[in-house]
JSON list of C-alpha atoms in Angstrom, two decimals:
[
{"chain": "A", "resi": 1, "resn": "ALA", "atom": "CA", "xyz": [114.59, -261.29, 22.60]},
{"chain": "A", "resi": 2, "resn": "GLN", "atom": "CA", "xyz": [111.45, -260.38, 21.58]},
{"chain": "A", "resi": 3, "resn": "LYS", "atom": "CA", "xyz": [108.71, -262.37, 23.22]},
{"chain": "A", "resi": 4, "resn": "ILE", "atom": "CA", "xyz": [106.58, -261.31, 20.47]},
{"chain": "A", "resi": 5, "resn": "THR", "atom": "CA", "xyz": [107.69, -261.23, 16.27]},
{"chain": "A", "resi": 6, "resn": "GLN", "atom": "CA", "xyz": [105.38, -260.06, 13.85]},
{"chain": "A", "resi": 7, "resn": "THR", "atom": "CA", "xyz": [107.38, -259.58, 10.29]},
{"chain": "A", "resi": 8, "resn": "GLN", "atom": "CA", "xyz": [104.96, -258.64, 8.28]},
{"chain": "A", "resi": 9, "resn": "PRO", "atom": "CA", "xyz": [105.09, -254.77, 8.63]},
{"chain": "A", "resi": 10, "resn": "GLY", "atom": "CA", "xyz": [102.24, -254.53, 6.04]},
{"chain": "A", "resi": 11, "resn": "MET", "atom": "CA", "xyz": [100.24, -256.99, 4.23]},
{"chain": "A", "resi": 12, "resn": "PHE", "atom": "CA", "xyz": [97.99, -256.90, 0.44]},
{"chain": "A", "resi": 13, "resn": "VAL", "atom": "CA", "xyz": [95.06, -258.91, 0.09]},
{"chain": "A", "resi": 14, "resn": "GLN", "atom": "CA", "xyz": [92.10, -259.16, -2.65]},
{"chain": "A", "resi": 15, "resn": "GLU", "atom": "CA", "xyz": [88.69, -259.26, -1.46]},
{"chain": "A", "resi": 16, "resn": "LYS", "atom": "CA", "xyz": [87.31, -262.52, -0.84]},
{"chain": "A", "resi": 17, "resn": "GLU", "atom": "CA", "xyz": [90.44, -264.03, -0.73]},
{"chain": "A", "resi": 18, "resn": "ALA", "atom": "CA", "xyz": [92.31, -265.61, 2.53]},
{"chain": "A", "resi": 19, "resn": "VAL", "atom": "CA", "xyz": [94.90, -264.09, 3.90]},
{"chain": "A", "resi": 20, "resn": "THR", "atom": "CA", "xyz": [97.27, -265.34, 6.64]},
{"chain": "A", "resi": 21, "resn": "LEU", "atom": "CA", "xyz": [99.53, -262.84, 9.52]},
{"chain": "A", "resi": 22, "resn": "ASP", "atom": "CA", "xyz": [102.32, -264.27, 11.04]},
{"chain": "A", "resi": 23, "resn": "CYS", "atom": "CA", "xyz": [103.14, -264.57, 15.04]},
{"chain": "A", "resi": 24, "resn": "THR", "atom": "CA", "xyz": [105.99, -266.27, 16.67]},
{"chain": "A", "resi": 25, "resn": "TYR", "atom": "CA", "xyz": [106.41, -266.07, 20.62]},
{"chain": "A", "resi": 26, "resn": "ASP", "atom": "CA", "xyz": [109.04, -267.25, 22.75]},
{"chain": "A", "resi": 27, "resn": "THR", "atom": "CA", "xyz": [108.57, -268.16, 26.02]},
{"chain": "A", "resi": 28, "resn": "SER", "atom": "CA", "xyz": [109.72, -271.30, 28.70]},
{"chain": "A", "resi": 29, "resn": "ASP", "atom": "CA", "xyz": [106.95, -271.16, 30.44]},
{"chain": "A", "resi": 30, "resn": "PRO", "atom": "CA", "xyz": [104.11, -274.10, 29.57]},
{"chain": "A", "resi": 31, "resn": "SER", "atom": "CA", "xyz": [101.52, -272.17, 30.92]},
{"chain": "A", "resi": 32, "resn": "TYR", "atom": "CA", "xyz": [100.58, -269.25, 28.35]},
{"chain": "A", "resi": 33, "resn": "GLY", "atom": "CA", "xyz": [98.09, -268.14, 25.80]},
{"chain": "A", "resi": 34, "resn": "LEU", "atom": "CA", "xyz": [97.98, -266.22, 22.75]},
{"chain": "A", "resi": 35, "resn": "PHE", "atom": "CA", "xyz": [95.46, -263.82, 21.65]},
{"chain": "A", "resi": 36, "resn": "TRP", "atom": "CA", "xyz": [94.71, -261.81, 18.41]},
{"chain": "A", "resi": 37, "resn": "TYR", "atom": "CA", "xyz": [93.84, -258.33, 18.33]},
{"chain": "A", "resi": 38, "resn": "LYS", "atom": "CA", "xyz": [92.41, -255.47, 15.46]},
{"chain": "A", "resi": 39, "resn": "GLN", "atom": "CA", "xyz": [92.75, -252.26, 15.85]},
{"chain": "A", "resi": 40, "resn": "PRO", "atom": "CA", "xyz": [91.11, -250.15, 13.17]},
{"chain": "A", "resi": 41, "resn": "SER", "atom": "CA", "xyz": [91.87, -246.25, 12.31]},
{"chain": "A", "resi": 42, "resn": "SER", "atom": "CA", "xyz": [89.53, -245.25, 14.59]},
{"chain": "A", "resi": 43, "resn": "GLY", "atom": "CA", "xyz": [91.53, -246.65, 17.48]},
{"chain": "A", "resi": 44, "resn": "GLU", "atom": "CA", "xyz": [89.85, -249.17, 19.29]},
{"chain": "A", "resi": 45, "resn": "MET", "atom": "CA", "xyz": [91.26, -252.38, 20.24]},
{"chain": "A", "resi": 46, "resn": "ILE", "atom": "CA", "xyz": [88.47, -255.64, 19.62]},
{"chain": "A", "resi": 47, "resn": "PHE", "atom": "CA", "xyz": [89.27, -258.86, 21.08]},
{"chain": "A", "resi": 48, "resn": "LEU", "atom": "CA", "xyz": [88.99, -261.38, 18.05]},
{"chain": "A", "resi": 49, "resn": "ILE", "atom": "CA", "xyz": [90.90, -264.98, 18.84]},
{"chain": "A", "resi": 50, "resn": "TYR", "atom": "CA", "xyz": [92.29, -266.02, 22.09]},
{"chain": "A", "resi": 51, "resn": "GLN", "atom": "CA", "xyz": [94.66, -269.83, 21.64]},
{"chain": "A", "resi": 52, "resn": "GLY", "atom": "CA", "xyz": [95.56, -271.50, 24.88]},
{"chain": "A", "resi": 53, "resn": "SER", "atom": "CA", "xyz": [99.46, -273.65, 25.42]},
{"chain": "A", "resi": 54, "resn": "TYR", "atom": "CA", "xyz": [97.15, -276.73, 26.31]},
{"chain": "A", "resi": 55, "resn": "ASP", "atom": "CA", "xyz": [94.41, -276.16, 23.55]},
{"chain": "A", "resi": 56, "resn": "GLN", "atom": "CA", "xyz": [94.40, -279.01, 21.77]},
{"chain": "A", "resi": 57, "resn": "GLN", "atom": "CA", "xyz": [92.73, -277.79, 18.68]},
{"chain": "A", "resi": 58, "resn": "ASN", "atom": "CA", "xyz": [92.83, -274.10, 16.51]},
{"chain": "A", "resi": 59, "resn": "ALA", "atom": "CA", "xyz": [90.88, -271.99, 17.89]},
{"chain": "A", "resi": 60, "resn": "THR", "atom": "CA", "xyz": [88.53, -270.75, 15.44]},
{"chain": "A", "resi": 61, "resn": "GLU", "atom": "CA", "xyz": [85.81, -267.50, 15.32]},
{"chain": "A", "resi": 62, "resn": "GLY", "atom": "CA", "xyz": [83.66, -267.33, 12.46]},
{"chain": "A", "resi": 63, "resn": "ARG", "atom": "CA", "xyz": [86.66, -266.16, 9.31]},
{"chain": "A", "resi": 64, "resn": "TYR", "atom": "CA", "xyz": [88.82, -266.22, 11.95]},
{"chain": "A", "resi": 65, "resn": "SER", "atom": "CA", "xyz": [91.34, -268.99, 12.56]},
{"chain": "A", "resi": 66, "resn": "LEU", "atom": "CA", "xyz": [94.53, -269.31, 14.60]},
{"chain": "A", "resi": 67, "resn": "ASN", "atom": "CA", "xyz": [96.99, -271.92, 13.31]},
{"chain": "A", "resi": 68, "resn": "PHE", "atom": "CA", "xyz": [98.49, -272.83, 16.51]},
{"chain": "A", "resi": 69, "resn": "GLN", "atom": "CA", "xyz": [102.13, -274.75, 15.96]},
{"chain": "A", "resi": 70, "resn": "LYS", "atom": "CA", "xyz": [103.20, -275.70, 19.18]},
{"chain": "A", "resi": 71, "resn": "ALA", "atom": "CA", "xyz": [106.45, -276.64, 18.02]},
{"chain": "A", "resi": 72, "resn": "ARG", "atom": "CA", "xyz": [107.34, -273.91, 15.98]},
{"chain": "A", "resi": 73, "resn": "LYS", "atom": "CA", "xyz": [106.33, -271.35, 18.49]},
{"chain": "A", "resi": 74, "resn": "SER", "atom": "CA", "xyz": [103.64, -270.07, 15.70]},
{"chain": "A", "resi": 75, "resn": "ALA", "atom": "CA", "xyz": [100.68, -268.51, 16.54]},
{"chain": "A", "resi": 76, "resn": "ASN", "atom": "CA", "xyz": [99.12, -267.34, 12.99]},
{"chain": "A", "resi": 77, "resn": "LEU", "atom": "CA", "xyz": [95.85, -265.63, 12.19]},
{"chain": "A", "resi": 78, "resn": "VAL", "atom": "CA", "xyz": [93.76, -266.51, 9.09]},
{"chain": "A", "resi": 79, "resn": "ILE", "atom": "CA", "xyz": [91.00, -264.33, 8.05]},
{"chain": "A", "resi": 80, "resn": "SER", "atom": "CA", "xyz": [89.61, -265.83, 5.59]},
{"chain": "A", "resi": 81, "resn": "ALA", "atom": "CA", "xyz": [86.87, -264.28, 2.57]},
{"chain": "A", "resi": 82, "resn": "SER", "atom": "CA", "xyz": [88.57, -260.65, 3.31]},
{"chain": "A", "resi": 83, "resn": "GLN", "atom": "CA", "xyz": [86.58, -257.78, 3.85]},
{"chain": "A", "resi": 84, "resn": "LEU", "atom": "CA", "xyz": [86.84, -253.87, 3.35]},
{"chain": "A", "resi": 85, "resn": "GLY", "atom": "CA", "xyz": [86.44, -253.94, 6.61]},
{"chain": "A", "resi": 86, "resn": "ASP", "atom": "CA", "xyz": [88.92, -255.93, 7.44]},
{"chain": "A", "resi": 87, "resn": "SER", "atom": "CA", "xyz": [91.49, -253.34, 6.57]},
{"chain": "A", "resi": 88, "resn": "ALA", "atom": "CA", "xyz": [93.23, -252.30, 9.98]},
{"chain": "A", "resi": 89, "resn": "MET", "atom": "CA", "xyz": [96.34, -252.79, 11.92]},
{"chain": "A", "resi": 90, "resn": "TYR", "atom": "CA", "xyz": [96.30, -256.49, 13.61]},
{"chain": "A", "resi": 91, "resn": "PHE", "atom": "CA", "xyz": [98.42, -257.09, 17.09]},
{"chain": "A", "resi": 92, "resn": "CYS", "atom": "CA", "xyz": [98.91, -260.58, 18.69]},
{"chain": "A", "resi": 93, "resn": "ALA", "atom": "CA", "xyz": [99.87, -260.90, 21.82]},
{"chain": "A", "resi": 94, "resn": "MET", "atom": "CA", "xyz": [100.76, -263.47, 24.70]},
{"chain": "A", "resi": 95, "resn": "ARG", "atom": "CA", "xyz": [100.43, -263.88, 28.15]},
{"chain": "A", "resi": 96, "resn": "GLU", "atom": "CA", "xyz": [102.49, -266.19, 30.01]},
{"chain": "A", "resi": 97, "resn": "GLY", "atom": "CA", "xyz": [101.89, -268.05, 33.32]},
{"chain": "A", "resi": 98, "resn": "TRP", "atom": "CA", "xyz": [98.29, -269.29, 34.40]},
{"chain": "A", "resi": 99, "resn": "GLY", "atom": "CA", "xyz": [95.70, -267.14, 33.77]},
{"chain": "A", "resi": 100, "resn": "GLY", "atom": "CA", "xyz": [93.16, -267.60, 36.29]},
{"chain": "A", "resi": 101, "resn": "GLY", "atom": "CA", "xyz": [91.85, -264.54, 36.02]},
{"chain": "A", "resi": 102, "resn": "GLY", "atom": "CA", "xyz": [94.01, -263.09, 33.43]},
{"chain": "A", "resi": 103, "resn": "ASN", "atom": "CA", "xyz": [97.36, -261.69, 33.44]},
{"chain": "A", "resi": 104, "resn": "LYS", "atom": "CA", "xyz": [99.33, -259.14, 31.53]},
{"chain": "A", "resi": 105, "resn": "LEU", "atom": "CA", "xyz": [100.02, -259.34, 27.86]},
{"chain": "A", "resi": 106, "resn": "THR", "atom": "CA", "xyz": [102.87, -258.77, 25.81]},
{"chain": "A", "resi": 107, "resn": "PHE", "atom": "CA", "xyz": [102.04, -257.23, 22.61]},
{"chain": "A", "resi": 108, "resn": "GLY", "atom": "CA", "xyz": [103.99, -257.30, 18.87]},
{"chain": "A", "resi": 109, "resn": "THR", "atom": "CA", "xyz": [104.47, -254.47, 16.64]},
{"chain": "A", "resi": 110, "resn": "GLY", "atom": "CA", "xyz": [101.69, -255.33, 14.54]},
{"chain": "A", "resi": 111, "resn": "THR", "atom": "CA", "xyz": [101.02, -255.85, 10.86]},
{"chain": "A", "resi": 112, "resn": "GLN", "atom": "CA", "xyz": [98.99, -253.78, 8.93]},
{"chain": "A", "resi": 113, "resn": "LEU", "atom": "CA", "xyz": [96.38, -255.43, 6.75]},
{"chain": "A", "resi": 114, "resn": "LYS", "atom": "CA", "xyz": [94.89, -253.52, 3.62]},
{"chain": "A", "resi": 115, "resn": "VAL", "atom": "CA", "xyz": [91.98, -254.91, 1.99]},
{"chain": "A", "resi": 116, "resn": "GLU", "atom": "CA", "xyz": [91.86, -254.20, -2.07]},
{"chain": "A", "resi": 117, "resn": "LEU", "atom": "CA", "xyz": [88.85, -254.72, -4.77]},
{"chain": "B", "resi": 1, "resn": "ASP", "atom": "CA", "xyz": [76.26, -256.21, 24.90]},
{"chain": "B", "resi": 2, "resn": "ALA", "atom": "CA", "xyz": [78.98, -255.44, 28.32]},
{"chain": "B", "resi": 3, "resn": "ARG", "atom": "CA", "xyz": [81.74, -253.16, 27.32]},
{"chain": "B", "resi": 4, "resn": "VAL", "atom": "CA", "xyz": [84.76, -251.56, 29.44]},
{"chain": "B", "resi": 5, "resn": "THR", "atom": "CA", "xyz": [84.19, -247.86, 28.93]},
{"chain": "B", "resi": 6, "resn": "GLN", "atom": "CA", "xyz": [86.54, -244.92, 29.37]},
{"chain": "B", "resi": 7, "resn": "THR", "atom": "CA", "xyz": [86.67, -241.66, 30.27]},
{"chain": "B", "resi": 8, "resn": "PRO", "atom": "CA", "xyz": [87.19, -238.56, 29.13]},
{"chain": "B", "resi": 9, "resn": "ARG", "atom": "CA", "xyz": [87.63, -240.25, 25.10]},
{"chain": "B", "resi": 10, "resn": "HIS", "atom": "CA", "xyz": [90.10, -237.19, 24.52]},
{"chain": "B", "resi": 11, "resn": "LYS", "atom": "CA", "xyz": [92.36, -235.02, 26.51]},
{"chain": "B", "resi": 12, "resn": "VAL", "atom": "CA", "xyz": [94.61, -232.00, 26.20]},
{"chain": "B", "resi": 13, "resn": "THR", "atom": "CA", "xyz": [96.16, -230.30, 29.07]},
{"chain": "B", "resi": 14, "resn": "GLU", "atom": "CA", "xyz": [99.27, -228.00, 29.57]},
{"chain": "B", "resi": 15, "resn": "MET", "atom": "CA", "xyz": [102.52, -229.44, 30.71]},
{"chain": "B", "resi": 16, "resn": "GLY", "atom": "CA", "xyz": [102.39, -229.45, 34.96]},
{"chain": "B", "resi": 17, "resn": "GLN", "atom": "CA", "xyz": [98.71, -229.96, 35.02]},
{"chain": "B", "resi": 18, "resn": "GLU", "atom": "CA", "xyz": [97.02, -233.69, 36.76]},
{"chain": "B", "resi": 19, "resn": "VAL", "atom": "CA", "xyz": [95.94, -236.00, 34.91]},
{"chain": "B", "resi": 20, "resn": "THR", "atom": "CA", "xyz": [92.83, -238.72, 35.93]},
{"chain": "B", "resi": 21, "resn": "MET", "atom": "CA", "xyz": [91.22, -240.90, 33.42]},
{"chain": "B", "resi": 22, "resn": "ARG", "atom": "CA", "xyz": [88.49, -243.40, 34.48]},
{"chain": "B", "resi": 23, "resn": "CYS", "atom": "CA", "xyz": [87.88, -247.07, 33.50]},
{"chain": "B", "resi": 24, "resn": "GLN", "atom": "CA", "xyz": [84.87, -248.82, 34.53]},
{"chain": "B", "resi": 25, "resn": "PRO", "atom": "CA", "xyz": [85.72, -252.48, 33.94]},
{"chain": "B", "resi": 26, "resn": "ILE", "atom": "CA", "xyz": [82.81, -255.38, 32.57]},
{"chain": "B", "resi": 27, "resn": "LEU", "atom": "CA", "xyz": [80.56, -256.26, 35.37]},
{"chain": "B", "resi": 28, "resn": "GLY", "atom": "CA", "xyz": [82.23, -259.59, 36.78]},
{"chain": "B", "resi": 29, "resn": "HIS", "atom": "CA", "xyz": [85.80, -259.19, 35.05]},
{"chain": "B", "resi": 30, "resn": "ASN", "atom": "CA", "xyz": [88.30, -259.37, 38.09]},
{"chain": "B", "resi": 31, "resn": "THR", "atom": "CA", "xyz": [91.35, -258.34, 36.36]},
{"chain": "B", "resi": 32, "resn": "VAL", "atom": "CA", "xyz": [91.70, -254.42, 35.30]},
{"chain": "B", "resi": 33, "resn": "PHE", "atom": "CA", "xyz": [95.03, -253.63, 32.98]},
{"chain": "B", "resi": 34, "resn": "TRP", "atom": "CA", "xyz": [95.94, -250.24, 31.69]},
{"chain": "B", "resi": 35, "resn": "TYR", "atom": "CA", "xyz": [98.19, -250.02, 28.27]},
{"chain": "B", "resi": 36, "resn": "ARG", "atom": "CA", "xyz": [99.95, -247.24, 26.88]},
{"chain": "B", "resi": 37, "resn": "GLN", "atom": "CA", "xyz": [100.21, -247.10, 23.23]},
{"chain": "B", "resi": 38, "resn": "THR", "atom": "CA", "xyz": [102.60, -244.89, 21.31]},
{"chain": "B", "resi": 39, "resn": "MET", "atom": "CA", "xyz": [103.90, -244.53, 17.51]},
{"chain": "B", "resi": 40, "resn": "MET", "atom": "CA", "xyz": [107.79, -245.42, 19.13]},
{"chain": "B", "resi": 41, "resn": "GLN", "atom": "CA", "xyz": [106.96, -247.76, 22.30]},
{"chain": "B", "resi": 42, "resn": "GLY", "atom": "CA", "xyz": [103.63, -249.45, 20.30]},
{"chain": "B", "resi": 43, "resn": "LEU", "atom": "CA", "xyz": [101.49, -250.98, 23.38]},
{"chain": "B", "resi": 44, "resn": "GLU", "atom": "CA", "xyz": [102.88, -251.03, 26.88]},
{"chain": "B", "resi": 45, "resn": "LEU", "atom": "CA", "xyz": [101.51, -252.48, 29.75]},
{"chain": "B", "resi": 46, "resn": "LEU", "atom": "CA", "xyz": [101.53, -249.65, 32.90]},
{"chain": "B", "resi": 47, "resn": "ALA", "atom": "CA", "xyz": [100.38, -251.74, 35.89]},
{"chain": "B", "resi": 48, "resn": "TYR", "atom": "CA", "xyz": [97.34, -254.43, 36.34]},
{"chain": "B", "resi": 49, "resn": "PHE", "atom": "CA", "xyz": [95.20, -255.39, 39.03]},
{"chain": "B", "resi": 50, "resn": "ARG", "atom": "CA", "xyz": [93.20, -259.01, 39.73]},
{"chain": "B", "resi": 51, "resn": "ASN", "atom": "CA", "xyz": [90.62, -258.53, 42.61]},
{"chain": "B", "resi": 52, "resn": "ARG", "atom": "CA", "xyz": [91.55, -254.94, 42.85]},
{"chain": "B", "resi": 53, "resn": "ALA", "atom": "CA", "xyz": [94.91, -255.80, 44.25]},
{"chain": "B", "resi": 54, "resn": "PRO", "atom": "CA", "xyz": [97.87, -254.44, 42.40]},
{"chain": "B", "resi": 55, "resn": "LEU", "atom": "CA", "xyz": [99.77, -256.90, 40.88]},
{"chain": "B", "resi": 56, "resn": "ASP", "atom": "CA", "xyz": [102.31, -255.25, 39.15]},
{"chain": "B", "resi": 57, "resn": "ASP", "atom": "CA", "xyz": [102.74, -251.54, 38.37]},
{"chain": "B", "resi": 58, "resn": "SER", "atom": "CA", "xyz": [106.99, -251.86, 36.90]},
{"chain": "B", "resi": 59, "resn": "GLY", "atom": "CA", "xyz": [106.12, -250.34, 33.66]},
{"chain": "B", "resi": 60, "resn": "MET", "atom": "CA", "xyz": [104.70, -247.32, 35.14]},
{"chain": "B", "resi": 61, "resn": "PRO", "atom": "CA", "xyz": [106.98, -244.19, 36.17]},
{"chain": "B", "resi": 62, "resn": "LYS", "atom": "CA", "xyz": [106.46, -244.32, 40.02]},
{"chain": "B", "resi": 63, "resn": "ASP", "atom": "CA", "xyz": [107.51, -240.46, 40.86]},
{"chain": "B", "resi": 64, "resn": "ARG", "atom": "CA", "xyz": [104.09, -239.26, 38.71]},
{"chain": "B", "resi": 65, "resn": "PHE", "atom": "CA", "xyz": [101.81, -242.25, 37.54]},
{"chain": "B", "resi": 66, "resn": "SER", "atom": "CA", "xyz": [99.37, -243.42, 40.14]},
{"chain": "B", "resi": 67, "resn": "ALA", "atom": "CA", "xyz": [96.98, -245.97, 39.83]},
{"chain": "B", "resi": 68, "resn": "GLU", "atom": "CA", "xyz": [94.33, -247.18, 42.14]},
{"chain": "B", "resi": 69, "resn": "MET", "atom": "CA", "xyz": [90.97, -249.31, 42.05]},
{"chain": "B", "resi": 70, "resn": "PRO", "atom": "CA", "xyz": [88.70, -247.89, 44.89]},
{"chain": "B", "resi": 71, "resn": "ASP", "atom": "CA", "xyz": [86.19, -250.68, 43.71]},
{"chain": "B", "resi": 72, "resn": "ALA", "atom": "CA", "xyz": [85.26, -253.20, 41.16]},
{"chain": "B", "resi": 73, "resn": "THR", "atom": "CA", "xyz": [83.37, -250.53, 39.13]},
{"chain": "B", "resi": 74, "resn": "LEU", "atom": "CA", "xyz": [86.13, -248.21, 38.82]},
{"chain": "B", "resi": 75, "resn": "ALA", "atom": "CA", "xyz": [90.13, -248.33, 38.07]},
{"chain": "B", "resi": 76, "resn": "THR", "atom": "CA", "xyz": [91.78, -244.80, 37.94]},
{"chain": "B", "resi": 77, "resn": "LEU", "atom": "CA", "xyz": [95.08, -243.98, 36.23]},
{"chain": "B", "resi": 78, "resn": "LYS", "atom": "CA", "xyz": [96.44, -240.31, 37.38]},
{"chain": "B", "resi": 79, "resn": "ILE", "atom": "CA", "xyz": [99.33, -238.68, 35.96]},
{"chain": "B", "resi": 80, "resn": "GLN", "atom": "CA", "xyz": [101.20, -235.67, 38.20]},
{"chain": "B", "resi": 81, "resn": "PRO", "atom": "CA", "xyz": [102.36, -233.53, 36.66]},
{"chain": "B", "resi": 82, "resn": "SER", "atom": "CA", "xyz": [101.36, -234.51, 33.37]},
{"chain": "B", "resi": 83, "resn": "GLU", "atom": "CA", "xyz": [105.02, -233.78, 30.80]},
{"chain": "B", "resi": 84, "resn": "PRO", "atom": "CA", "xyz": [104.74, -233.56, 26.80]},
{"chain": "B", "resi": 85, "resn": "ARG", "atom": "CA", "xyz": [106.09, -237.27, 26.57]},
{"chain": "B", "resi": 86, "resn": "ASP", "atom": "CA", "xyz": [103.27, -238.75, 28.56]},
{"chain": "B", "resi": 87, "resn": "SER", "atom": "CA", "xyz": [100.90, -237.97, 25.34]},
{"chain": "B", "resi": 88, "resn": "ALA", "atom": "CA", "xyz": [99.70, -240.99, 23.85]},
{"chain": "B", "resi": 89, "resn": "VAL", "atom": "CA", "xyz": [96.54, -243.55, 23.72]},
{"chain": "B", "resi": 90, "resn": "TYR", "atom": "CA", "xyz": [95.96, -244.58, 27.58]},
{"chain": "B", "resi": 91, "resn": "PHE", "atom": "CA", "xyz": [93.88, -248.23, 27.31]},
{"chain": "B", "resi": 92, "resn": "CYS", "atom": "CA", "xyz": [92.36, -249.95, 30.07]},
{"chain": "B", "resi": 93, "resn": "ALA", "atom": "CA", "xyz": [91.31, -253.49, 29.58]},
{"chain": "B", "resi": 94, "resn": "SER", "atom": "CA", "xyz": [89.22, -256.25, 32.21]},
{"chain": "B", "resi": 95, "resn": "GLY", "atom": "CA", "xyz": [90.12, -259.27, 31.89]},
{"chain": "B", "resi": 96, "resn": "LEU", "atom": "CA", "xyz": [88.29, -263.00, 32.54]},
{"chain": "B", "resi": 97, "resn": "VAL", "atom": "CA", "xyz": [89.18, -266.51, 32.32]},
{"chain": "B", "resi": 98, "resn": "GLN", "atom": "CA", "xyz": [85.72, -269.17, 31.60]},
{"chain": "B", "resi": 99, "resn": "ASN", "atom": "CA", "xyz": [86.56, -272.66, 31.17]},
{"chain": "B", "resi": 100, "resn": "THR", "atom": "CA", "xyz": [89.94, -272.23, 29.03]},
{"chain": "B", "resi": 101, "resn": "GLN", "atom": "CA", "xyz": [88.56, -269.29, 26.82]},
{"chain": "B", "resi": 102, "resn": "GLU", "atom": "CA", "xyz": [90.65, -266.36, 27.72]},
{"chain": "B", "resi": 103, "resn": "THR", "atom": "CA", "xyz": [89.22, -263.17, 26.81]},
{"chain": "B", "resi": 104, "resn": "GLN", "atom": "CA", "xyz": [90.84, -259.64, 27.43]},
{"chain": "B", "resi": 105, "resn": "TYR", "atom": "CA", "xyz": [88.59, -256.32, 26.55]},
{"chain": "B", "resi": 106, "resn": "PHE", "atom": "CA", "xyz": [89.40, -252.81, 25.84]},
{"chain": "B", "resi": 107, "resn": "GLY", "atom": "CA", "xyz": [88.02, -249.96, 26.48]},
{"chain": "B", "resi": 108, "resn": "PRO", "atom": "CA", "xyz": [87.83, -247.15, 23.80]},
{"chain": "B", "resi": 109, "resn": "GLY", "atom": "CA", "xyz": [91.08, -245.21, 25.02]},
{"chain": "B", "resi": 110, "resn": "THR", "atom": "CA", "xyz": [92.08, -241.72, 26.19]},
{"chain": "B", "resi": 111, "resn": "ARG", "atom": "CA", "xyz": [93.94, -239.89, 23.56]},
{"chain": "B", "resi": 112, "resn": "LEU", "atom": "CA", "xyz": [95.79, -237.51, 25.92]},
{"chain": "B", "resi": 113, "resn": "LEU", "atom": "CA", "xyz": [98.09, -234.63, 24.27]},
{"chain": "B", "resi": 114, "resn": "VAL", "atom": "CA", "xyz": [100.11, -232.65, 27.02]},
{"chain": "B", "resi": 115, "resn": "LEU", "atom": "CA", "xyz": [101.26, -229.93, 25.37]}
]
C-alpha cells in the first residue's frame, strides 16, 4: 500500500484564489511527521511546512497552512491568495517514528499546480 | 541564511566512470540524507546518517554505490562504475528537530547524466 497518496496529478487555480492540495497517508506508527515541499521548474526542493502527529493545532507558515485531519489520515496543503510564483510541483512526505534528529521521508508522487491570471 | 550545498550541480560522464557527489549540510544539523529523483521512480531515499553514523542504506545498490560522512561538514555519494540508469537528480538534505518543529532542508541537487 502507498504510504503517501496524492490523488491530484495536476491542479489549476486563478491568481489570488485559495487552493487545496490533497494528501492522505498510511501508517500504524503513533509518532509521525508530515511535510510539504515545493519544487519549481528550477528543480530545487523547498521546504514549506511541517505537522507533527501530536501537534494539537494545524501548522501555518505565511500563506501556507496544513489541514491536518488525523482520523481521516489526511494532511492537505492550503495555499491562500495564490501567486504566479506558486506554480510548481508540490510533494507531500511523511516521516515515521520519532523524529529526534530526523528520520527518512517517504514522498508522494506530487501535484503539479498551475496558477493562472 | 544557512543552506545545504551540493557539488557539482551538473555532471555528464561516460558509462563505467566513477562519479563523486559532495554535500555540505547545514551547520548544527545532525542528520544527512541522500535522495534520488527520476521521472519513473519519483523521489527515493538512498541512504541517511545520524550524527555521521550510517542508519539506513537499504535503498542503495551496494555493488556500485557508497555513501560516507568523513566529517560533520561533508557527506559524499560515490557511484563506481556508473551506468546510464543512474542518470537522475541526486539530492542531499540535512535535518534538525527544534522543540516540536522538524525540518529537512534539501540542497539544490546534482543532475547526473551517464552516457
